[in-house]
Amino acid sequence: MELKNKNGLTEKEFLEIYKPGDYQRPSVTVDMLLFTVGDKNGIKIAKNHRKLAEKGLKILLIKRKDHPYIGKWAIPGGFVEISESIDDAVYRELKEETNIDNVYMEQLYTWGDVNRDPRMRVMSVSYMALVPQESLKPIAGDDAEEVRWFNVYKDKLATDEDGNDYYEFYLESDDEDKIHILYDLKESYRNIGKTKINDSTFNKATDNEIAFDHYKIINSAIDRLRNKVEYTPIAFNLMPNYFTLTELQQVYEVILGKNLISANFRRKMKDFVEEVPFKKEGLAHRPSALYKYKE
Amino acid sequence: MELKNKNGLTEKEFLEIYKPGDYQRPSVTVDMLLFTVGDKNGIKIAKNHRKLAEKGLKILLIKRKDHPYIGKWAIPGGFVEISESIDDAVYRELKEETNIDNVYMEQLYTWGDVNRDPRMRVMSVSYMALVPQESLKPIAGDDAEEVRWFNVYKDKLATDEDGNDYYEFYLESDDEDKIHILYDLKESYRNIGKTKINDSTFNKATDNEIAFDHYKIINSAIDRLRNKVEYTPIAFNLMPNYFTLTELQQVYEVILGKNLISANFRRKMKDFVEEVPFKKEGLAHRPSALYKYKE
DNA sequence: ATAATAGTGTCTGTCAGACAATATCGT
DNA sequence: ACGATATTGTCTGACAGACACTATTAT
């Protein structure tokens, strides 16, 4: 059953003389969207009022130190080598740039517009992970002048009569030279056939921009993260070994961007946690039971 | 604010003299998983018994006419050109190979193992669509000797004490020279950090194989399709303008691979359909109301 | 009348949102 | 006792699965 092709070649013969064409190929990168939940020092400087919250959803960005987009903030990542799988590449980059191991990176989407990068054709496969802020020792590398956690917000402001949704979407760093990057975001809907498609339109509202199309990637990752946290135990990646249900609830609230009712939250978490026989004491109120992740 | 890099170049100057490195780049293809629901002529020739069903979930495959995997069945697709976006590529290929327009193709996953293709490094971005069988005029092209719809099944057989799930996963063509491609599929679970990951292990149980890693891609697309059909109106892409609720229910049953209770199904569909003022008559039973897709 | 499919009503349990009520600490 | 947070109970409405029951056609 040695099949031959129209030139009378077996597969072995075919492969021996096979030469890849010399047409142009794209470069392929992996981008890592690293999220965490951590303390927030700063306050909001945006259009609408917001209560001071003590924890915030954060994303790790690097400041580019060469063209293009020099000085702009970008999602960390790097090129996929010819001899490694895409998954291997993203875990390698994660280890190299943050020293993190043993975290599941979920593939989100592959971005393939033609002019994403002014140098050449670059496709980017984006991955996401939720990591404890402390677990990470970011290392500024060749591409990065600086590495920083940004609080990230996506709050719905309104829905118009056509069903378009308007959001305030912004990133903000806590550090002394506070950076605030604001986009006005409109999510509109159209039909292809009978399927409703979502289009996002960004208006840059501040000078401090994000490099490349990375604001689109961040926006889409937030949606995925919020969705994912609702039906998977992904948030437990952020918790220490023992934690209170209130601490866990805060993590969910920060990721979802809304307040939850504790009675309902506890009911929902019941099967995913297991009480341990000691408590968190020393505070001026009833001590809290501690729990660990179950299963 | 004309920023210069460490070599004293502005962005314009940098881009003018920029030369992409000569490192090797991967080839990138798009793969189109075209599903439909249609009449089934054949009967099952597999391990367990199955009632004869009149409709089946089908996927479009092409028979390769050159090495590698000559004579094997593969998902249609093609290379992404250097000057078109990935989305443009998949819609172009769809139009070229099937003459279909105006269908939403959803990006599923990007497959990037190193040895997917024995010729060279090829990454594949997979997309999925549900299309009416009649709307499609498949054209055998350069790569394809033949184009054919395969009934596709993924039935759970058992779960063992470790929580591994065992499936029968197979493809089968209706035509006179019936083709039957069977895999024994085990889905196991492991943890990376606190996240549960699914691994699929395939054992080829027949000689008629699928080209490349396309059986993995098909398997993962079925999961996505079943999930998607539960919470989006994607199935309406398969319906004609006017249809009965029983016909719609059959489509759902075929995609989900299980029977539904009509009272409950009707309740769930109530808001998505609108009755039209004529009926489907002429059959030896109560005539059915016709509906159209609403909104 | 019968076969066959169309269509309705209703009981059940589950689950989420809202919120009231009670518990237990340090001060 | 008071303030603060922890924890439980319970009412509600939405919804899904199961299934019994009624309706309407051709033969």
XYZ file of C-alpha atoms (C1' of nucleotides) in Angstrom:
644
model
C 0.000 0.000 0.000
C 2.878 2.331 -0.807
C 0.861 5.107 -2.412
C 2.492 7.213 -5.096
C 1.510 10.687 -6.144
C 0.981 11.960 -9.686
C 4.735 12.216 -10.167
C 5.172 8.588 -9.193
C 6.839 9.368 -5.879
C 6.327 7.568 -2.598
C 5.936 9.669 0.514
C 9.551 9.025 1.475
C 10.809 10.119 -1.925
C 8.495 13.105 -1.917
C 9.756 14.320 1.444
C 13.397 13.801 0.500
C 13.182 16.192 -2.426
C 10.586 18.499 -0.901
C 11.646 22.132 -0.784
C 9.453 24.624 1.037
C 8.481 27.429 -1.309
C 10.219 30.754 -0.927
C 7.041 32.708 -0.371
C 7.079 35.050 2.590
C 6.053 33.712 5.959
C 4.779 35.644 8.939
C 6.580 35.913 12.243
C 4.623 34.420 15.109
C 4.744 35.622 18.685
C 3.104 34.553 21.902
C 1.640 37.194 24.192
C 1.078 36.487 27.878
C -1.747 38.242 29.673
C -0.808 37.857 33.311
C -3.521 38.930 35.687
C -3.485 39.153 39.415
C -5.520 40.642 42.223
C -3.620 42.819 44.621
C -3.680 45.833 46.861
C -4.323 49.105 45.243
C -2.575 52.184 46.535
C -3.843 54.792 44.189
C -7.207 56.332 43.660
C -9.109 56.656 40.478
C -8.700 59.729 38.313
C -11.374 59.122 35.768
C -14.674 60.492 34.646
C -17.112 58.909 37.034
C -16.904 58.507 40.752
C -15.840 55.276 42.341
C -15.556 54.186 45.851
C -12.082 53.488 47.078
C -11.529 49.771 46.874
C -8.684 48.052 48.586
C -8.017 45.402 45.934
C -7.809 45.696 42.203
C -7.507 43.528 39.117
C -4.030 44.023 37.716
C -2.267 43.121 34.514
C 1.464 42.935 33.943
C 2.804 45.196 31.197
C 6.292 46.045 30.026
C 7.596 49.347 28.753
C 9.166 48.998 25.348
C 12.679 50.248 24.978
C 13.002 50.266 21.210
C 10.998 51.143 18.163
C 8.279 50.636 17.229
C 6.133 52.021 20.030
C 9.189 52.993 22.023
C 8.214 54.031 25.539
C 4.725 52.552 25.208
C 3.354 49.785 27.363
C 2.931 46.316 25.915
C 1.932 42.793 26.847
C 5.007 40.656 27.540
C 5.775 37.929 25.063
C 8.198 36.858 22.410
C 8.791 35.007 19.213
C 7.983 31.367 18.735
C 11.150 29.587 17.692
C 11.063 27.335 14.670
C 11.813 24.244 16.737
C 9.450 24.675 19.678
C 5.693 24.325 19.889
C 3.563 27.385 20.575
C 2.798 26.039 24.040
C 6.474 25.458 24.736
C 7.202 28.993 23.627
C 4.707 30.566 25.973
C 5.891 28.542 28.964
C 9.491 29.338 28.110
C 8.743 33.049 27.892
C 6.807 32.906 31.130
C 9.716 31.278 32.903
C 12.247 33.653 31.349
C 10.380 36.852 31.995
C 8.690 36.150 35.306
C 10.311 33.019 36.713
C 6.872 31.446 37.096
C 6.396 27.704 36.714
C 3.492 25.390 37.122
C 0.711 27.732 36.049
C -1.760 26.843 33.378
C -1.721 29.267 30.469
C -4.917 29.227 28.485
C -4.823 30.056 24.812
C -7.242 32.861 24.047
C -7.088 33.982 20.474
C -4.753 34.482 17.544
C -4.467 38.008 16.240
C -3.627 38.215 12.601
C -4.308 41.587 11.036
C -1.788 42.593 8.434
C -0.526 45.836 9.904
C -0.298 44.946 13.553
C 3.426 45.646 13.523
C 4.970 48.326 11.269
C 8.180 46.305 10.818
C 6.779 43.156 9.289
C 3.927 40.727 9.317
C 3.488 39.420 12.858
C 0.776 37.150 14.158
C 0.290 36.825 17.857
C -1.145 33.918 19.795
C -2.383 35.251 23.118
C -2.459 33.289 26.355
C -3.816 34.184 29.754
C -3.017 33.184 33.330
C -4.042 34.263 36.808
C -1.019 34.336 39.088
C -0.411 35.452 42.661
C 1.342 38.785 42.620
C 4.051 37.626 45.024
C 4.907 34.507 43.029
C 6.319 36.649 40.295
C 9.816 38.047 39.985
C 9.613 40.045 36.780
C 12.883 40.531 35.016
C 13.311 43.380 32.605
C 14.788 41.796 29.517
C 15.951 42.847 26.098
C 12.647 44.331 25.065
C 11.599 45.852 28.346
C 12.858 48.957 30.000
C 10.510 48.416 32.886
C 7.871 45.984 34.137
C 4.820 47.128 36.018
C 1.444 45.987 37.286
C -1.486 48.079 36.045
C -4.874 48.145 37.661
C -7.339 47.467 34.913
C -10.963 48.547 34.733
C -13.776 47.916 32.346
C -16.992 49.497 33.533
C -20.171 49.763 31.560
C -21.415 53.327 31.384
C -24.528 53.042 29.258
C -26.460 51.210 26.556
C -28.000 53.223 23.752
C -31.240 52.701 21.860
C -29.502 50.578 19.227
C -28.163 48.194 21.853
C -24.587 49.454 21.665
C -22.758 49.310 24.963
C -20.458 52.071 26.134
C -17.615 51.366 28.510
C -14.861 53.162 30.241
C -11.792 51.011 29.810
C -8.612 52.056 31.493
C -5.324 51.025 32.999
C -3.617 52.729 35.850
C -0.396 52.144 37.719
C -0.076 52.650 41.445
C 3.503 53.815 41.563
C 4.683 57.295 42.386
C 4.792 58.399 38.734
C 1.248 57.304 38.265
C 0.268 56.382 34.728
C -3.296 56.565 33.544
C -4.350 55.160 30.184
C -7.977 55.677 29.271
C -10.028 54.474 26.332
C -13.639 55.150 25.515
C -14.946 51.833 24.339
C -18.046 51.162 22.284
C -19.188 47.605 21.747
C -21.553 47.309 18.822
C -23.256 44.324 17.301
C -23.901 43.235 13.761
C -25.121 40.125 12.055
C -23.281 37.848 9.677
C -25.911 35.439 8.507
C -27.873 34.706 11.660
C -24.986 35.126 14.059
C -24.540 38.206 16.175
C -20.990 39.524 16.148
C -19.412 41.914 18.567
C -17.236 44.791 17.342
C -15.189 46.918 19.692
C -14.315 50.512 18.869
C -11.682 52.244 20.959
C -11.129 55.951 21.274
C -7.866 56.820 22.898
C -8.670 59.377 25.545
C -5.183 59.882 26.938
C -1.706 60.303 25.533
C -0.220 57.323 27.272
C -0.945 54.639 24.809
C -0.617 50.920 24.625
C 1.716 49.507 21.994
C 0.446 47.724 18.877
C -3.139 46.392 19.082
C -2.521 45.271 22.634
C -5.426 47.292 24.030
C -7.750 45.099 21.967
C -6.077 41.983 23.290
C -6.337 43.184 26.888
C -9.982 44.077 26.445
C -10.847 40.714 25.011
C -8.894 38.928 27.740
C -10.850 40.725 30.465
C -14.075 39.461 28.964
C -12.709 35.950 28.862
C -11.383 36.151 32.396
C -14.711 37.362 33.759
C -16.492 34.627 31.927
C -14.008 31.992 32.983
C -14.075 32.899 36.648
C -17.823 32.303 36.742
C -17.696 28.663 35.844
C -14.220 27.401 36.672
C -12.156 27.453 39.877
C -9.478 29.565 38.182
C -9.608 32.165 40.968
C -8.113 29.699 43.423
C -4.816 30.200 41.635
C -4.658 33.508 43.451
C -5.351 32.231 46.924
C -2.799 31.168 49.519
C -3.095 27.694 51.029
C -5.482 28.860 53.722
C -7.872 31.719 53.217
C -11.163 33.056 54.491
C -14.281 33.080 52.387
C -14.343 36.839 52.600
C -10.892 37.002 51.040
C -12.018 34.655 48.308
C -15.107 36.745 47.746
C -12.996 39.875 47.367
C -11.037 38.204 44.602
C -14.229 37.333 42.760
C -15.593 40.821 43.235
C -12.470 42.405 41.873
C -12.349 40.192 38.813
C -16.030 40.546 38.070
C -16.033 44.259 38.817
C -19.129 44.085 40.992
C -20.214 43.359 44.547
C -21.546 39.983 45.569
C -23.854 39.005 48.386
C -21.878 36.948 50.839
C -24.623 34.476 51.744
C -25.038 33.517 48.102
C -21.321 33.471 47.469
C -20.747 31.067 50.343
C -23.425 28.740 49.104
C -21.839 28.673 45.664
C -18.337 27.982 47.005
C -19.419 25.362 49.499
C -18.360 22.390 47.382
C -15.050 23.865 46.294
C -13.584 24.585 49.706
C -12.901 22.620 52.861
C -12.712 24.100 56.322
C -9.481 23.649 58.264
C -9.532 23.388 62.065
C -8.042 26.778 62.902
C -9.208 30.323 62.555
C -7.991 33.742 61.612
C -8.046 35.633 64.887
C -6.760 38.784 66.474
C -9.085 41.249 64.773
C -11.728 43.327 66.442
C -14.604 41.163 65.284
C -15.689 37.598 65.049
C -12.794 35.432 63.871
C -13.166 33.860 60.472
C -12.909 30.202 59.640
C -10.088 29.317 57.297
C -10.550 27.156 54.247
C -8.455 25.377 51.694
C -9.147 24.495 48.097
C -10.852 21.145 47.796
C -10.236 18.602 45.048
C 8.244 64.271 21.544
C 10.134 62.480 18.778
C 11.547 59.643 20.845
C 14.861 58.152 19.792
C 16.145 54.717 20.616
C 19.540 53.810 21.985
C 21.069 54.213 18.514
C 19.687 57.724 18.258
C 17.104 56.832 15.635
C 13.555 58.124 15.387
C 10.821 55.641 14.624
C 10.760 56.733 10.998
C 14.511 56.256 10.634
C 14.351 52.958 12.474
C 11.681 51.585 10.180
C 13.464 52.776 7.051
C 16.553 50.744 7.803
C 14.795 47.882 9.571
C 15.524 44.469 8.130
C 13.631 41.476 9.382
C 16.021 38.854 10.679
C 16.661 35.814 8.539
C 15.581 33.337 11.162
C 13.148 30.707 9.985
C 9.465 31.457 10.151
C 6.590 29.008 10.258
C 3.989 28.642 7.582
C 0.500 29.462 8.782
C -2.669 27.875 7.491
C -6.346 28.283 8.247
C -8.502 25.196 8.665
C -12.268 25.356 8.226
C -14.454 22.994 10.196
C -17.708 23.076 8.294
C -20.532 21.330 10.072
C -24.033 20.669 8.904
C -27.018 18.564 9.844
C -28.421 16.428 7.108
C -30.108 13.218 6.161
C -28.255 10.088 6.864
C -28.523 7.172 4.507
C -26.221 4.724 6.124
C -26.440 2.749 9.296
C -23.904 2.539 11.992
C -21.225 -0.120 11.870
C -19.630 0.332 15.231
C -19.231 -1.385 18.537
C -22.383 -0.457 20.335
C -25.925 -0.471 19.093
C -27.655 2.652 17.973
C -31.078 3.317 16.786
C -31.366 4.398 13.203
C -31.593 8.152 13.161
C -32.714 10.059 10.156
C -30.445 13.068 10.601
C -26.808 13.248 11.450
C -24.149 15.792 12.310
C -21.801 16.017 9.367
C -18.425 17.553 8.723
C -16.906 18.386 5.364
C -13.589 16.701 4.613
C -11.409 16.539 1.538
C -9.334 13.659 0.288
C -5.714 14.655 -0.189
C -4.267 14.026 -3.598
C -0.591 14.493 -2.824
C 1.925 13.672 -0.129
C 1.992 13.877 2.774
C -1.017 11.843 3.851
C -1.951 11.127 0.262
C -5.374 9.540 0.059
C -6.225 10.478 3.647
C -9.081 12.741 4.662
C -8.369 16.243 5.878
C -10.070 19.431 6.967
C -10.238 21.934 4.101
C -8.101 25.013 4.396
C -5.097 26.751 2.975
C -2.188 29.037 3.565
C -2.543 32.540 4.889
C -0.973 34.916 2.392
C 1.503 37.467 3.620
C -0.731 40.376 2.659
C -4.081 39.235 4.020
C -5.347 38.963 7.563
C -6.087 35.537 9.034
C -9.798 36.338 8.920
C -9.558 37.403 5.290
C -7.760 34.162 4.506
C -10.414 31.956 6.023
C -13.253 33.775 4.268
C -11.345 33.655 0.986
C -10.757 29.928 1.330
C -14.376 29.380 2.263
C -15.534 31.224 -0.832
C -13.015 29.469 -3.077
C -13.616 25.965 -1.838
C -17.324 25.991 -1.108
C -18.713 29.159 -2.698
C -20.258 30.126 0.636
C -20.623 33.768 1.646
C -22.131 35.534 4.556
C -21.502 32.930 7.246
C -19.766 33.727 10.463
C -16.625 31.702 10.997
C -15.597 31.475 14.603
C -11.958 31.113 15.465
C -11.439 28.072 17.660
C -7.812 27.416 18.410
C -4.328 27.638 16.971
C -2.456 24.376 16.674
C 1.254 24.736 16.898
C 3.086 21.508 17.590
C 6.381 21.215 15.821
C 5.839 18.063 13.814
C 2.300 18.552 12.641
C 3.437 18.444 9.019
C 6.405 16.338 7.895
C 7.386 18.861 5.224
C 7.982 21.918 7.360
C 6.808 23.844 10.361
C 3.118 24.652 9.911
C 0.792 26.285 12.382
C -2.896 26.091 11.824
C -5.580 28.497 12.963
C -8.866 26.600 13.039
C -12.272 28.124 12.404
C -15.732 26.652 12.600
C -19.066 27.325 10.915
C -22.471 25.695 10.767
C -23.802 25.808 7.226
C -26.870 24.413 5.489
C -25.845 21.401 3.447
C -27.567 22.669 0.311
C -25.933 26.096 0.425
C -22.629 24.535 -0.366
C -21.169 23.742 -3.744
C -17.869 22.145 -2.851
C -15.239 22.389 -5.502
C -12.393 19.953 -5.533
C -9.307 22.086 -5.889
C -5.570 21.634 -6.141
C -5.259 19.793 -2.884
C -8.412 17.754 -3.023
C -9.177 14.702 -5.029
C -12.629 14.532 -3.560
C -14.905 16.357 -1.152
C -17.328 14.543 1.093
C -19.610 14.985 4.081
C -18.887 12.636 6.967
C -21.322 11.841 9.715
C -19.500 12.458 12.920
C -20.156 10.850 16.301
C -18.723 11.316 19.740
C -20.479 9.123 22.277
C -19.408 8.615 25.844
C -19.020 4.935 26.672
C -17.866 4.983 30.281
C -16.095 6.789 33.092
C -13.529 4.893 35.142
C -12.704 5.146 38.841
C -10.055 7.813 38.183
C -12.559 10.029 36.423
C -11.234 9.371 32.928
C -13.894 9.423 30.259
C -13.967 6.935 27.400
C -15.561 7.789 24.099
C -16.193 6.266 20.790
C -15.299 8.891 18.239
C -15.867 8.147 14.607
C -16.555 9.498 11.164
C -18.552 7.757 8.522
C -19.556 8.606 4.988
C -22.930 7.722 3.545
C -21.886 7.115 -0.007
C -21.821 3.806 -1.769
C -18.141 3.181 -0.987
C -18.795 3.760 2.642
C -15.858 4.929 4.713
C -15.668 4.309 8.425
C -12.991 5.911 10.574
C -13.029 4.949 14.226
C -10.978 6.166 17.157
C -11.070 5.039 20.749
C -10.806 8.219 22.710
C -9.807 8.630 26.318
C -10.137 12.011 27.990
C -8.048 12.274 31.113
C -7.526 15.127 33.500
C -4.509 16.497 35.273
C -3.713 19.565 37.280
C -1.300 22.355 36.470
C -1.285 24.442 39.603
C -4.918 24.490 40.628
C -6.364 24.264 37.134
C -7.767 21.060 35.761
C -6.566 20.315 32.244
C -8.077 17.926 29.756
C -5.878 15.609 27.708
C -7.233 13.543 24.830
C -5.647 10.271 23.826
C -6.661 8.734 20.531
C -6.238 5.136 19.478
C -6.781 4.598 15.822
C -9.089 1.646 15.528
C -9.413 1.524 11.742
C -7.097 1.811 8.782
C -8.819 4.771 7.220
C -7.080 7.583 8.917
C -7.370 11.307 9.076
C -4.473 13.379 7.795
C -2.146 15.307 10.109
C -3.483 16.030 13.598
C -6.881 16.797 12.118
C -8.661 14.203 14.256
C -7.679 16.236 17.318
C -8.970 19.399 15.710
C -12.262 17.764 14.784
C -12.684 16.357 18.271
C -12.104 19.687 19.898
C -14.439 21.430 17.464
C -17.266 19.036 18.319
C -16.924 19.945 21.973
C -17.006 23.616 21.110
C -19.977 23.215 18.798
C -21.992 21.346 21.420
C -21.172 23.956 23.975
C -21.913 26.805 21.607
C -25.265 25.488 20.495
C -26.473 25.461 24.110
C -26.151 29.161 24.675
C -26.201 30.841 21.270
C -28.658 30.734 18.364
C -25.991 29.292 16.083
C -28.257 26.395 15.088
C -30.583 28.754 13.226
C -27.901 28.998 10.557
C -29.058 25.560 9.495
C -32.750 26.321 9.277
C -34.661 27.457 6.210
C -36.736 30.644 6.452
C -39.744 28.790 7.762
C -39.471 25.678 9.864
C -41.383 23.678 12.437
C -40.253 23.413 16.014
C -39.865 19.681 15.570
C -37.405 20.277 12.752
C -35.493 22.715 14.913
C -35.483 20.231 17.748
C -34.048 17.546 15.483
C -31.156 19.828 14.651
C -30.420 20.389 18.318
C -30.699 16.692 19.066
C -28.281 15.799 16.321
C -25.708 18.358 17.374
C -25.954 17.518 21.041
C -26.074 13.793 20.376
C -29.011 13.203 22.694
C -32.790 13.322 22.758
C -34.674 16.304 24.102
C -38.145 16.557 25.596
C -40.260 18.588 23.246
C -42.257 20.459 25.878
C -39.086 21.771 27.455
C -37.482 22.485 24.118
C -40.441 24.572 23.005
C -40.361 26.567 26.189
C -36.687 27.325 25.718
C -37.107 28.380 22.079
C -40.181 30.489 22.688
C -38.336 33.813 22.660
C -36.167 33.025 19.658
C -38.886 32.151 17.174
C -41.982 33.829 15.807
C -44.974 31.992 14.432
C -45.994 32.724 10.854
C -49.650 32.534 9.772
C -49.485 29.349 7.734
C -48.925 25.739 8.532
C -47.134 22.693 7.258
C -49.958 20.447 6.066
C -50.575 17.355 4.008
C -49.206 14.770 6.417
C -51.161 12.087 8.175
C -51.225 13.885 11.478
C -51.897 17.236 13.015
C -50.343 19.980 10.889
C -47.490 21.869 12.459
C -47.197 25.587 12.910
C -44.341 27.192 11.031
C -41.928 29.594 12.649
C -39.221 31.973 11.631
C -36.129 33.158 13.462
C -36.859 36.208 15.558
C -34.472 39.115 16.033
C -61.390 4.628 15.429
C -56.441 4.682 14.876
C -51.820 6.119 14.090
C -48.982 9.759 14.251
C -47.332 13.974 15.285
C -48.375 18.786 17.441
C -48.818 21.211 21.361
C -50.076 22.383 26.592
C -50.020 22.000 31.622
C -47.871 21.019 35.675
C -44.966 18.964 39.242
C -40.342 18.676 40.781
C -35.865 20.057 42.259
C -32.096 23.233 41.739
C -30.193 27.482 41.976
C -29.449 32.509 42.206
C -30.678 37.083 44.123
C -32.150 39.619 48.044
C -32.149 40.355 52.659
C -33.207 39.449 57.530
C -31.364 37.478 61.559
C -27.972 35.610 64.582
C -22.938 34.785 66.232
C -18.541 36.160 68.055
C -14.755 38.600 68.532
C -11.802 43.183 70.541
C -12.456 47.360 72.702
C -22.717 47.603 75.276
C -20.835 48.714 70.650
C -18.753 48.273 66.225
C -17.367 45.204 62.968
C -17.234 41.227 60.473
C -18.726 36.143 60.174
C -22.238 33.005 59.292
C -26.875 31.037 58.737
C -31.719 30.905 57.334
C -35.301 31.737 54.286
C -38.256 33.797 50.765
C -38.584 34.569 45.983
C -38.651 33.878 41.091
C -36.442 31.677 37.049
C -35.657 27.671 34.930
C -34.792 22.793 33.522
C -36.101 17.869 33.522
C -39.789 14.607 33.479
C -44.096 13.290 32.108
C -49.125 13.238 31.689
C -52.539 15.043 28.960
C -55.098 17.213 25.024
C -55.492 18.527 19.850
C -55.717 17.757 14.959
C -54.861 15.791 10.841
C -55.146 11.509 6.950
C -56.567 7.061 6.312
